CSV table of C-alpha atoms and ligand atoms in Angstrom, one decimal:
chain,number,residue,atom,x,y,z
A,7,MET,CA,-9.4,-29.7,23.3
A,8,SER,CA,-10.1,-28.5,19.8
A,9,GLU,CA,-12.7,-31.3,19.3
A,10,GLU,CA,-14.9,-29.5,21.8
A,11,ILE,CA,-15.6,-26.6,19.5
A,12,ALA,CA,-15.8,-28.8,16.4
A,13,ASP,CA,-18.3,-31.0,18.3
A,14,LYS,CA,-20.3,-28.0,19.4
A,15,ILE,CA,-20.6,-26.8,15.8
A,16,VAL,CA,-21.6,-30.2,14.6
A,17,ARG,CA,-24.2,-30.5,17.4
A,18,ARG,CA,-25.6,-27.1,16.5
A,19,ILE,CA,-25.9,-27.9,12.8
A,20,ARG,CA,-27.6,-31.2,13.5
A,21,ALA,CA,-30.1,-29.4,15.7
A,22,GLU,CA,-30.7,-26.2,13.6
A,23,GLY,CA,-29.5,-27.1,10.1
A,24,PRO,CA,-26.6,-25.7,8.1
A,25,LEU,CA,-24.9,-22.5,9.4
A,26,THR,CA,-23.9,-19.5,7.3
A,27,ILE,CA,-20.1,-19.2,7.0
A,28,ALA,CA,-20.4,-16.1,9.2
A,29,ALA,CA,-22.0,-18.1,12.0
A,30,PHE,CA,-19.4,-20.8,11.6
A,31,MET,CA,-16.6,-18.2,11.8
A,32,ALA,CA,-18.1,-16.5,14.8
A,33,MET,CA,-18.1,-19.8,16.7
A,34,ALA,CA,-14.7,-21.0,15.5
A,35,LEU,CA,-13.0,-17.7,16.3
A,36,HIS,CA,-14.9,-16.4,19.3
A,37,ASP,CA,-16.6,-19.2,21.2
A,38,PRO,CA,-15.8,-18.3,24.8
A,39,GLU,CA,-14.5,-21.8,25.6
A,40,GLY,CA,-13.1,-23.4,22.4
A,41,GLY,CA,-12.9,-20.4,20.0
A,42,TYR,CA,-9.5,-19.6,18.4
A,43,TYR,CA,-9.1,-16.1,19.9
A,44,ALA,CA,-10.4,-17.3,23.3
A,45,ARG,CA,-7.7,-19.9,23.6
A,46,ARG,CA,-4.4,-19.1,21.9
A,47,GLY,CA,-1.8,-16.5,21.3
A,48,PRO,CA,-2.0,-16.6,17.5
A,49,ILE,CA,0.5,-14.0,16.4
A,50,GLY,CA,4.3,-14.2,15.7
A,51,ALA,CA,6.8,-16.8,14.8
A,52,ALA,CA,5.5,-19.3,17.4
A,53,GLY,CA,1.9,-18.6,16.4
A,54,ASP,CA,-0.1,-19.1,13.2
A,55,PHE,CA,0.5,-15.8,11.4
A,56,THR,CA,2.5,-12.6,11.5
A,57,THR,CA,1.6,-9.0,10.9
A,58,ALA,CA,3.3,-5.7,9.8
A,59,PRO,CA,4.0,-4.4,13.3
A,60,GLU,CA,5.6,-7.7,14.2
A,61,ILE,CA,7.8,-7.4,11.1
A,62,SER,CA,9.1,-3.9,11.6
A,63,GLN,CA,8.9,-1.2,14.3
A,64,VAL,CA,8.9,1.4,11.4
A,65,PHE,CA,5.2,0.4,10.7
A,66,GLY,CA,3.9,1.6,14.1
A,67,GLU,CA,6.2,4.6,14.3
A,68,LEU,CA,5.1,6.0,11.0
A,69,ILE,CA,1.4,5.5,12.0
A,70,GLY,CA,2.2,7.4,15.2
A,71,LEU,CA,3.5,10.3,13.2
A,72,TRP,CA,0.5,10.1,10.9
A,73,CYS,CA,-1.7,10.4,14.0
A,74,ALA,CA,0.3,13.4,15.4
A,75,GLU,CA,0.0,15.2,12.1
A,76,PHE,CA,-3.7,14.6,11.9
A,77,TRP,CA,-4.2,15.8,15.5
A,78,GLU,CA,-2.6,19.1,14.6
A,79,ARG,CA,-5.0,19.3,11.6
A,80,ILE,CA,-8.1,19.0,13.8
A,81,GLY,CA,-6.9,21.8,16.2
A,82,ARG,CA,-4.9,19.8,18.8
A,83,PRO,CA,-7.9,18.6,20.9
A,84,ASP,CA,-6.9,17.7,24.5
A,85,PRO,CA,-7.9,15.1,25.5
A,86,VAL,CA,-8.2,13.0,22.4
A,87,ILE,CA,-9.1,9.4,22.3
A,88,LEU,CA,-6.6,7.1,20.6
A,89,ALA,CA,-8.5,3.9,19.8
A,90,GLU,CA,-7.1,0.7,18.4
A,91,LEU,CA,-9.2,-2.2,17.1
A,92,GLY,CA,-7.8,-5.7,17.6
A,93,PRO,CA,-4.4,-4.6,19.0
A,94,GLY,CA,-3.0,-8.1,18.9
A,95,ARG,CA,0.1,-8.3,21.1
A,96,GLY,CA,0.2,-4.5,21.5
A,97,VAL,CA,3.2,-4.0,19.4
A,98,LEU,CA,1.7,-1.4,17.0
A,99,MET,CA,0.5,0.7,19.9
A,100,SER,CA,3.8,0.5,21.7
A,101,ASP,CA,5.7,1.7,18.6
A,102,LEU,CA,3.1,4.3,17.9
A,103,LEU,CA,3.3,5.7,21.4
A,104,ARG,CA,7.2,5.9,21.2
A,105,ALA,CA,6.9,8.0,18.0
A,106,ALA,CA,4.1,10.1,19.5
A,107,GLY,CA,6.5,11.0,22.3
A,108,THR,CA,8.4,13.2,19.8
A,109,VAL,CA,5.4,15.6,20.0
A,110,PRO,CA,5.0,15.7,23.8
A,111,GLU,CA,1.7,17.7,23.9
A,112,PHE,CA,0.2,15.2,21.6
A,113,ARG,CA,1.4,12.3,23.7
A,114,ARG,CA,0.1,13.9,26.9
A,115,ALA,CA,-3.4,14.5,25.3
A,116,LEU,CA,-3.9,10.8,24.3
A,117,ARG,CA,-6.5,8.7,26.1
A,118,ILE,CA,-5.9,5.2,24.9
A,119,CYS,CA,-8.8,2.8,24.4
A,120,LEU,CA,-8.3,-0.7,23.1
A,121,VAL,CA,-11.1,-2.7,21.5
A,122,GLU,CA,-10.3,-6.4,22.0
A,123,ALA,CA,-12.4,-9.5,22.1
A,124,SER,CA,-9.7,-12.0,23.0
A,125,PRO,CA,-8.8,-12.4,26.7
A,126,VAL,CA,-5.5,-14.1,25.8
A,127,LEU,CA,-4.4,-11.1,23.7
A,128,ARG,CA,-5.8,-8.6,26.2
A,129,ALA,CA,-3.5,-10.1,28.8
A,130,GLU,CA,-0.6,-9.6,26.5
A,131,GLN,CA,-1.6,-6.0,25.8
A,132,GLU,CA,-1.8,-5.4,29.6
A,133,ARG,CA,1.8,-6.5,30.0
A,134,ARG,CA,3.2,-4.6,27.1
A,135,LEU,CA,1.2,-1.3,27.5
A,136,ARG,CA,0.8,-1.1,31.3
A,137,LEU,CA,2.6,2.2,31.6
A,138,ALA,CA,0.3,3.9,29.0
A,139,GLN,CA,-2.7,3.0,31.2
A,140,PRO,CA,-5.1,2.0,28.4
A,141,ALA,CA,-8.8,1.3,28.9
A,142,TRP,CA,-10.3,-1.8,27.3
A,143,VAL,CA,-13.7,-2.3,25.7
A,144,THR,CA,-15.0,-5.2,23.6
A,145,ARG,CA,-17.1,-3.3,21.1
A,146,VAL,CA,-16.7,0.0,19.1
A,147,GLU,CA,-20.1,1.2,20.4
A,148,GLU,CA,-18.6,1.3,23.9
A,149,LEU,CA,-15.9,3.9,23.0
A,150,PRO,CA,-16.5,7.2,24.8
A,151,ASP,CA,-17.6,10.3,22.9
A,152,GLY,CA,-15.1,12.9,21.9
A,153,PRO,CA,-12.5,13.7,19.2
A,154,MET,CA,-10.9,10.4,18.2
A,155,LEU,CA,-8.0,8.9,16.3
A,156,MET,CA,-8.5,5.2,15.5
A,157,VAL,CA,-6.1,2.7,14.0
A,158,ALA,CA,-6.7,-0.9,13.0
A,159,ASN,CA,-4.3,-3.3,11.4
A,160,GLU,CA,-5.5,-6.7,10.2
A,161,PHE,CA,-8.8,-6.3,12.1
A,162,LEU,CA,-11.3,-6.3,9.2
A,163,ASP,CA,-9.9,-9.5,7.7
A,164,ALA,CA,-10.9,-11.3,10.9
A,165,LEU,CA,-14.6,-10.4,10.7
A,166,PRO,CA,-17.0,-13.1,9.7
A,167,ILE,CA,-18.0,-13.2,6.0
A,168,ARG,CA,-20.8,-14.8,4.0
A,169,GLN,CA,-20.4,-16.4,0.6
A,170,PHE,CA,-22.9,-16.6,-2.3
A,171,VAL,CA,-22.7,-18.8,-5.3
A,172,ARG,CA,-24.2,-18.0,-8.7
A,173,GLY,CA,-26.0,-21.1,-9.9
A,174,ALA,CA,-28.1,-21.7,-13.0
A,175,GLY,CA,-31.3,-20.8,-11.1
A,176,GLY,CA,-29.9,-17.7,-9.4
A,177,TRP,CA,-27.8,-16.9,-6.3
A,178,SER,CA,-27.7,-19.2,-3.2
A,179,GLU,CA,-25.7,-18.9,0.0
A,180,ARG,CA,-22.8,-21.3,0.7
A,181,MET,CA,-23.4,-22.9,4.1
A,182,VAL,CA,-21.5,-25.2,6.5
A,183,ALA,CA,-23.2,-28.6,6.9
A,184,VAL,CA,-22.3,-32.0,8.4
A,185,ASP,CA,-21.8,-35.0,6.0
A,186,PRO,CA,-22.9,-38.5,6.9
A,187,ALA,CA,-19.4,-39.2,8.3
A,188,GLY,CA,-19.8,-36.3,10.8
A,189,ARG,CA,-17.4,-34.0,8.9
A,190,LEU,CA,-18.0,-30.3,8.3
A,191,VAL,CA,-18.5,-29.6,4.6
A,192,PHE,CA,-19.6,-26.7,2.4
A,193,VAL,CA,-23.0,-27.0,0.7
A,194,ASP,CA,-24.9,-24.6,-1.5
A,195,GLY,CA,-28.2,-23.6,0.0
A,196,PRO,CA,-31.4,-23.2,-2.1
A,197,ALA,CA,-31.4,-20.5,-4.7
A,198,SER,CA,-33.3,-17.5,-3.2
A,199,PRO,CA,-34.2,-13.9,-4.1
A,200,ALA,CA,-33.0,-13.0,-0.5
A,201,ALA,CA,-29.5,-14.3,-1.4
A,202,SER,CA,-29.4,-12.4,-4.6
A,203,LEU,CA,-30.3,-9.2,-2.8
A,204,LEU,CA,-27.3,-9.5,-0.5
A,205,VAL,CA,-24.9,-9.8,-3.4
A,206,PRO,CA,-23.4,-6.4,-4.3
A,207,SER,CA,-25.3,-5.0,-7.3
A,208,ARG,CA,-22.0,-4.7,-9.3
A,209,LEU,CA,-21.4,-8.4,-9.0
A,210,ARG,CA,-25.0,-9.6,-9.4
A,211,TYR,CA,-24.7,-10.6,-13.1
A,212,CYS,CA,-21.5,-12.6,-12.9
A,213,ALA,CA,-21.1,-15.9,-14.8
A,214,PRO,CA,-22.6,-19.1,-13.2
A,215,GLY,CA,-20.2,-20.7,-10.8
A,216,THR,CA,-18.9,-17.3,-9.5
A,217,ILE,CA,-18.5,-17.0,-5.7
A,218,VAL,CA,-19.0,-13.7,-4.0
A,219,GLU,CA,-18.2,-12.7,-0.4
A,220,ILE,CA,-19.7,-10.0,1.7
A,221,CYS,CA,-18.7,-9.0,5.2
A,222,PRO,CA,-21.8,-7.5,7.0
A,223,ALA,CA,-19.8,-6.8,10.2
A,224,ALA,CA,-17.3,-4.6,8.3
A,225,LEU,CA,-20.1,-2.7,6.6
A,226,ALA,CA,-21.9,-2.2,9.9
A,227,LEU,CA,-18.6,-0.9,11.4
A,228,ALA,CA,-18.0,1.5,8.5
A,229,GLY,CA,-21.6,2.8,9.0
A,230,ALA,CA,-21.1,3.3,12.7
A,231,LEU,CA,-17.8,5.1,12.3
A,232,GLY,CA,-19.1,7.1,9.3
A,233,SER,CA,-21.9,8.6,11.4
A,234,ARG,CA,-19.6,9.1,14.4
A,235,LEU,CA,-17.0,11.0,12.3
A,236,ALA,CA,-19.8,13.1,10.9
A,237,ARG,CA,-20.7,14.1,14.5
A,238,LEU,CA,-17.3,14.2,16.2
A,239,PRO,CA,-13.9,15.2,14.8
A,240,GLY,CA,-11.5,12.5,14.0
A,241,ALA,CA,-10.1,9.8,11.7
A,242,ALA,CA,-10.0,6.0,11.5
A,243,LEU,CA,-7.1,4.4,9.6
A,244,PHE,CA,-7.5,0.8,8.4
A,245,ILE,CA,-4.7,-1.3,7.1
A,246,ASP,CA,-5.5,-4.7,5.7
A,247,TYR,CA,-5.1,-7.1,2.9
A,248,GLY,CA,-7.8,-7.1,0.2
A,249,ASP,CA,-9.3,-5.7,-3.0
A,250,PHE,CA,-10.0,-2.4,-4.6
A,251,PRO,CA,-12.1,-2.4,-6.7
A,252,THR,CA,-14.5,-5.1,-5.4
A,253,ALA,CA,-13.6,-8.5,-6.8
A,254,SER,CA,-15.4,-11.8,-7.0
A,255,GLY,CA,-14.0,-15.2,-6.0
A,256,PRO,CA,-13.6,-17.0,-2.6
A,257,THR,CA,-10.8,-15.8,-0.3
A,258,LEU,CA,-11.7,-17.3,3.1
A,259,ARG,CA,-8.6,-18.9,4.3
A,260,ALA,CA,-7.3,-20.8,7.4
A,261,LEU,CA,-3.7,-20.6,8.7
A,262,GLN,CA,-2.1,-22.9,11.2
A,263,ARG,CA,1.5,-22.5,12.1
A,264,HIS,CA,1.9,-20.2,9.0
A,265,ARG,CA,0.6,-22.9,6.6
A,266,PRO,CA,-2.8,-22.9,4.8
A,267,VAL,CA,-5.3,-25.6,5.9
A,268,PHE,CA,-8.8,-26.4,4.9
A,269,ALA,CA,-11.1,-23.8,6.5
A,270,LEU,CA,-13.4,-26.4,8.1
A,271,THR,CA,-11.0,-29.0,9.4
A,272,ALA,CA,-9.7,-27.3,12.5
A,273,PRO,CA,-12.2,-24.8,14.0
A,274,GLY,CA,-10.7,-23.3,17.1
A,275,THR,CA,-7.1,-24.1,16.2
A,276,ALA,CA,-6.6,-22.2,12.9
A,277,ASP,CA,-6.9,-18.5,12.2
A,278,LEU,CA,-9.7,-17.7,9.7
A,279,SER,CA,-9.6,-14.5,7.6
A,280,ALA,CA,-10.8,-13.2,4.2
A,281,HIS,CA,-9.9,-10.4,1.8
A,282,VAL,CA,-11.4,-7.0,2.7
A,283,ASP,CA,-13.6,-5.4,0.1
A,284,PHE,CA,-12.2,-1.9,0.4
A,285,ALA,CA,-14.7,-0.5,-2.1
A,286,ALA,CA,-17.7,-1.7,-0.2
A,287,PHE,CA,-16.2,-0.6,3.1
A,288,ALA,CA,-15.5,2.9,1.8
A,289,GLU,CA,-18.9,3.2,0.3
A,290,ALA,CA,-20.6,2.3,3.6
A,291,ALA,CA,-18.6,4.9,5.5
A,292,ARG,CA,-19.2,7.6,2.9
A,293,ALA,CA,-23.0,6.9,2.9
A,294,ALA,CA,-23.0,7.4,6.7
A,295,GLY,CA,-21.3,10.8,6.5
A,296,ALA,CA,-17.5,10.3,6.6
A,297,GLU,CA,-15.0,11.4,3.9
A,298,VAL,CA,-12.9,8.6,2.7
A,299,HIS,CA,-9.2,8.9,1.5
A,300,GLY,CA,-7.7,6.0,-0.3
A,301,PRO,CA,-7.4,3.1,-0.4
A,302,THR,CA,-3.8,3.4,-1.4
A,303,SER,CA,-1.3,0.6,-1.2
A,304,GLN,CA,0.7,0.0,2.0
A,305,GLY,CA,3.9,0.4,0.0
A,306,ARG,CA,2.9,3.8,-1.3
A,307,PHE,CA,1.5,5.0,2.0
A,308,LEU,CA,4.6,4.1,4.1
A,309,THR,CA,6.9,5.4,1.5
A,310,ALA,CA,5.0,8.7,1.4
A,311,LEU,CA,5.3,8.9,5.2
A,312,GLY,CA,9.0,8.5,5.1
A,313,ALA,CA,9.8,4.8,5.6
A,314,GLY,CA,13.1,5.3,3.7
A,315,LEU,CA,14.3,8.1,6.0
A,316,ARG,CA,13.2,6.3,9.1
A,317,LEU,CA,15.1,3.2,8.0
A,318,GLU,CA,18.2,5.3,7.4
A,319,ALA,CA,18.0,6.9,10.8
A,320,LEU,CA,17.7,3.6,12.6
A,321,SER,CA,20.4,1.9,10.5
A,322,ALA,CA,22.9,4.7,11.3
A,323,ARG,CA,22.8,3.6,14.9
A,324,ALA,CA,22.6,-0.2,14.3
A,325,THR,CA,25.1,-3.1,14.2
A,326,PRO,CA,25.5,-4.7,10.7
A,327,ALA,CA,23.3,-7.6,11.8
A,328,GLN,CA,20.6,-5.3,13.1
A,329,ARG,CA,20.8,-3.2,9.9
A,330,GLN,CA,20.2,-6.2,7.8
A,331,SER,CA,17.1,-7.2,9.8
A,332,LEU,CA,15.8,-3.6,9.7
A,333,GLU,CA,16.3,-3.5,6.0
A,334,SER,CA,14.6,-6.8,5.3
A,335,GLY,CA,11.7,-6.0,7.5
A,336,VAL,CA,11.0,-2.7,5.8
A,337,ARG,CA,11.5,-4.3,2.4
A,338,ARG,CA,8.8,-6.9,3.3
A,339,LEU,CA,6.3,-4.1,4.2
A,340,LEU,CA,7.0,-2.1,1.0
A,341,ASP,CA,7.8,-4.6,-1.8
A,342,PRO,CA,4.9,-5.0,-4.3
A,343,GLY,CA,5.7,-8.7,-4.4
A,344,GLU,CA,5.4,-9.0,-0.6
A,345,MET,CA,3.0,-6.9,1.4
A,346,GLY,CA,3.4,-3.6,-0.4
A,347,ASP,CA,0.5,-4.0,-3.0
A,348,LEU,CA,-1.9,-6.6,-1.5
A,349,PHE,CA,-2.1,-4.6,1.8
A,350,LYS,CA,-4.0,-1.4,1.5
A,351,VAL,CA,-4.7,1.7,3.6
A,352,VAL,CA,-7.9,3.6,3.9
A,353,ALA,CA,-8.7,6.6,6.1
A,354,LEU,CA,-12.3,7.5,7.2
A,355,VAL,CA,-12.2,11.2,8.1
A,356,SER,CA,-14.6,13.8,9.5
A,357,PRO,CA,-15.9,15.9,6.6
A,358,GLY,CA,-14.3,19.2,5.5
A,359,LEU,CA,-10.7,18.5,6.4
A,360,ALA,CA,-7.8,18.5,3.9
A,361,SER,CA,-6.5,15.2,2.6
A,362,PRO,CA,-4.4,13.4,5.4
A,363,ALA,CA,-0.8,12.6,4.9
A,364,GLY,CA,0.1,9.6,2.7
A,365,PHE,CA,-2.9,9.6,0.3
A,366,ASP,CA,-3.0,10.8,-3.3
A,367,PRO,CA,-6.3,12.6,-4.0
A,368,GLY,CA,-9.0,10.8,-6.1
A,369,ILE,CA,-8.6,7.2,-7.0
A,370,ASP,CA,-11.3,5.8,-9.2
A,371,PRO,CA,-12.7,2.4,-8.0
A,372,GLY,CA,-13.0,1.2,-11.6
A,373,GLU,CA,-14.8,-2.0,-12.6
A,374,PRO,CA,-15.1,-5.1,-10.5
A,375,ALA,CA,-12.3,-7.7,-11.0
A,376,GLN,CA,-12.0,-11.4,-10.9
A,377,ARG,CA,-9.5,-12.8,-8.3
B,18,SAH,N1,-3.5,-5.6,14.9
B,18,SAH,C1,-2.7,-6.7,15.4
B,18,SAH,C2,-3.5,-8.0,15.5
B,18,SAH,C3,-4.2,-8.5,14.3
B,18,SAH,S1,-5.1,-10.0,14.6
B,18,SAH,C4,-1.5,-6.8,14.5
B,18,SAH,O1,-1.4,-6.2,13.5
B,18,SAH,O2,-0.6,-7.6,14.9
B,18,SAH,C5,-6.7,-9.6,14.8
B,18,SAH,C6,-7.0,-8.9,16.2
B,18,SAH,O3,-8.4,-8.5,16.2
B,18,SAH,C7,-6.7,-9.7,17.4
B,18,SAH,O4,-6.3,-8.8,18.4
B,18,SAH,C8,-8.1,-10.3,17.7
B,18,SAH,O5,-8.3,-10.7,19.0
B,18,SAH,C9,-9.0,-9.1,17.4
B,18,SAH,N2,-10.4,-9.3,17.0
B,18,SAH,C10,-10.8,-10.2,16.1
B,18,SAH,N3,-12.1,-10.1,16.0
B,18,SAH,C11,-12.6,-9.2,16.9
B,18,SAH,C12,-13.8,-8.7,17.3
B,18,SAH,N4,-14.9,-9.1,16.7
B,18,SAH,N5,-13.9,-7.7,18.2
B,18,SAH,C13,-12.7,-7.3,18.8
B,18,SAH,N6,-11.5,-7.7,18.5
B,18,SAH,C14,-11.4,-8.7,17.6
């Protein structure tokens, strides 16, 4: 079955010429017939990758408390939209809603909207979240107007990226082509002024050989949310793995059954993702009118929200075996050597509000780094 989408990509390249990596990713992930998200349930031990809400219930619970606290701060609007981008199996939302139940007026005010492209995952969300009666949309632009709280874990890393290579003659775009044996391969396009304009100005003068990634869809999303938040009260909380400040170097990766594979070998059967450039994302949201808090590290954020206390409370009622798995889950989320440092949290917020819970004021983005 997976040959179908690989064949489709090869046919398109033979007809139209090499594809940008973004166009390749869009087909490999979202083609309605053979795309990765169209066909499989990718998340969890039996899938290709796992995520924070799947590792520990504490993750979604603390985010639920963050939302309740923020709702108080914007004057307890009722109703308030609670939107999630890319809810996966619905685990984060289900843990979040359980914690939200501790503030009953907040829980009652919530109108849940899920933004999901994958029919397979939407079916799973329907099963898990039926009682909460969510509404589904496929694009952020379709969300209703009104005060809004938005959460998104590991959504931005799944958006298509483009890569640019600094050659002796300037910048060129890295493309996906077909070799004489019919295999998909990376090639460097011609050097062009258009390519160099797309490279972030801070990275434009890197050494020859440097590869730089941009994610136009993430920047467009930041812009759309930034202007929405300037107009309507709310906040959008993004948690993902990536860089701050902006870094150079290729990070596109493919995972199949929790193992890395070459990004072009298995379109439709491997998850594709890339590091999020949090500095560029924050800048785009700010330029459109939102205030931005963070990014801070996931470890610091969850610790500031009380991960330790929540773990203690759960452990007090647990069997020794449950206690051990609770502890190891929370450790995985917080440890700098595991997800604690690489994963970052950023909040886009309507202007004029105090700093939301979990963020230290004022972090300087500093100079670009090399990965
Ligand atoms: N947040 C979940 C799942 C992360 S996987 C968790 O933490 O477990 C990425 C999610 O984003 C999936 O639900 C996937 O179907 C969805 N997704 C990816 N690209 C999308 C797009 N362009 N539009 C809407 N949803 C998308």
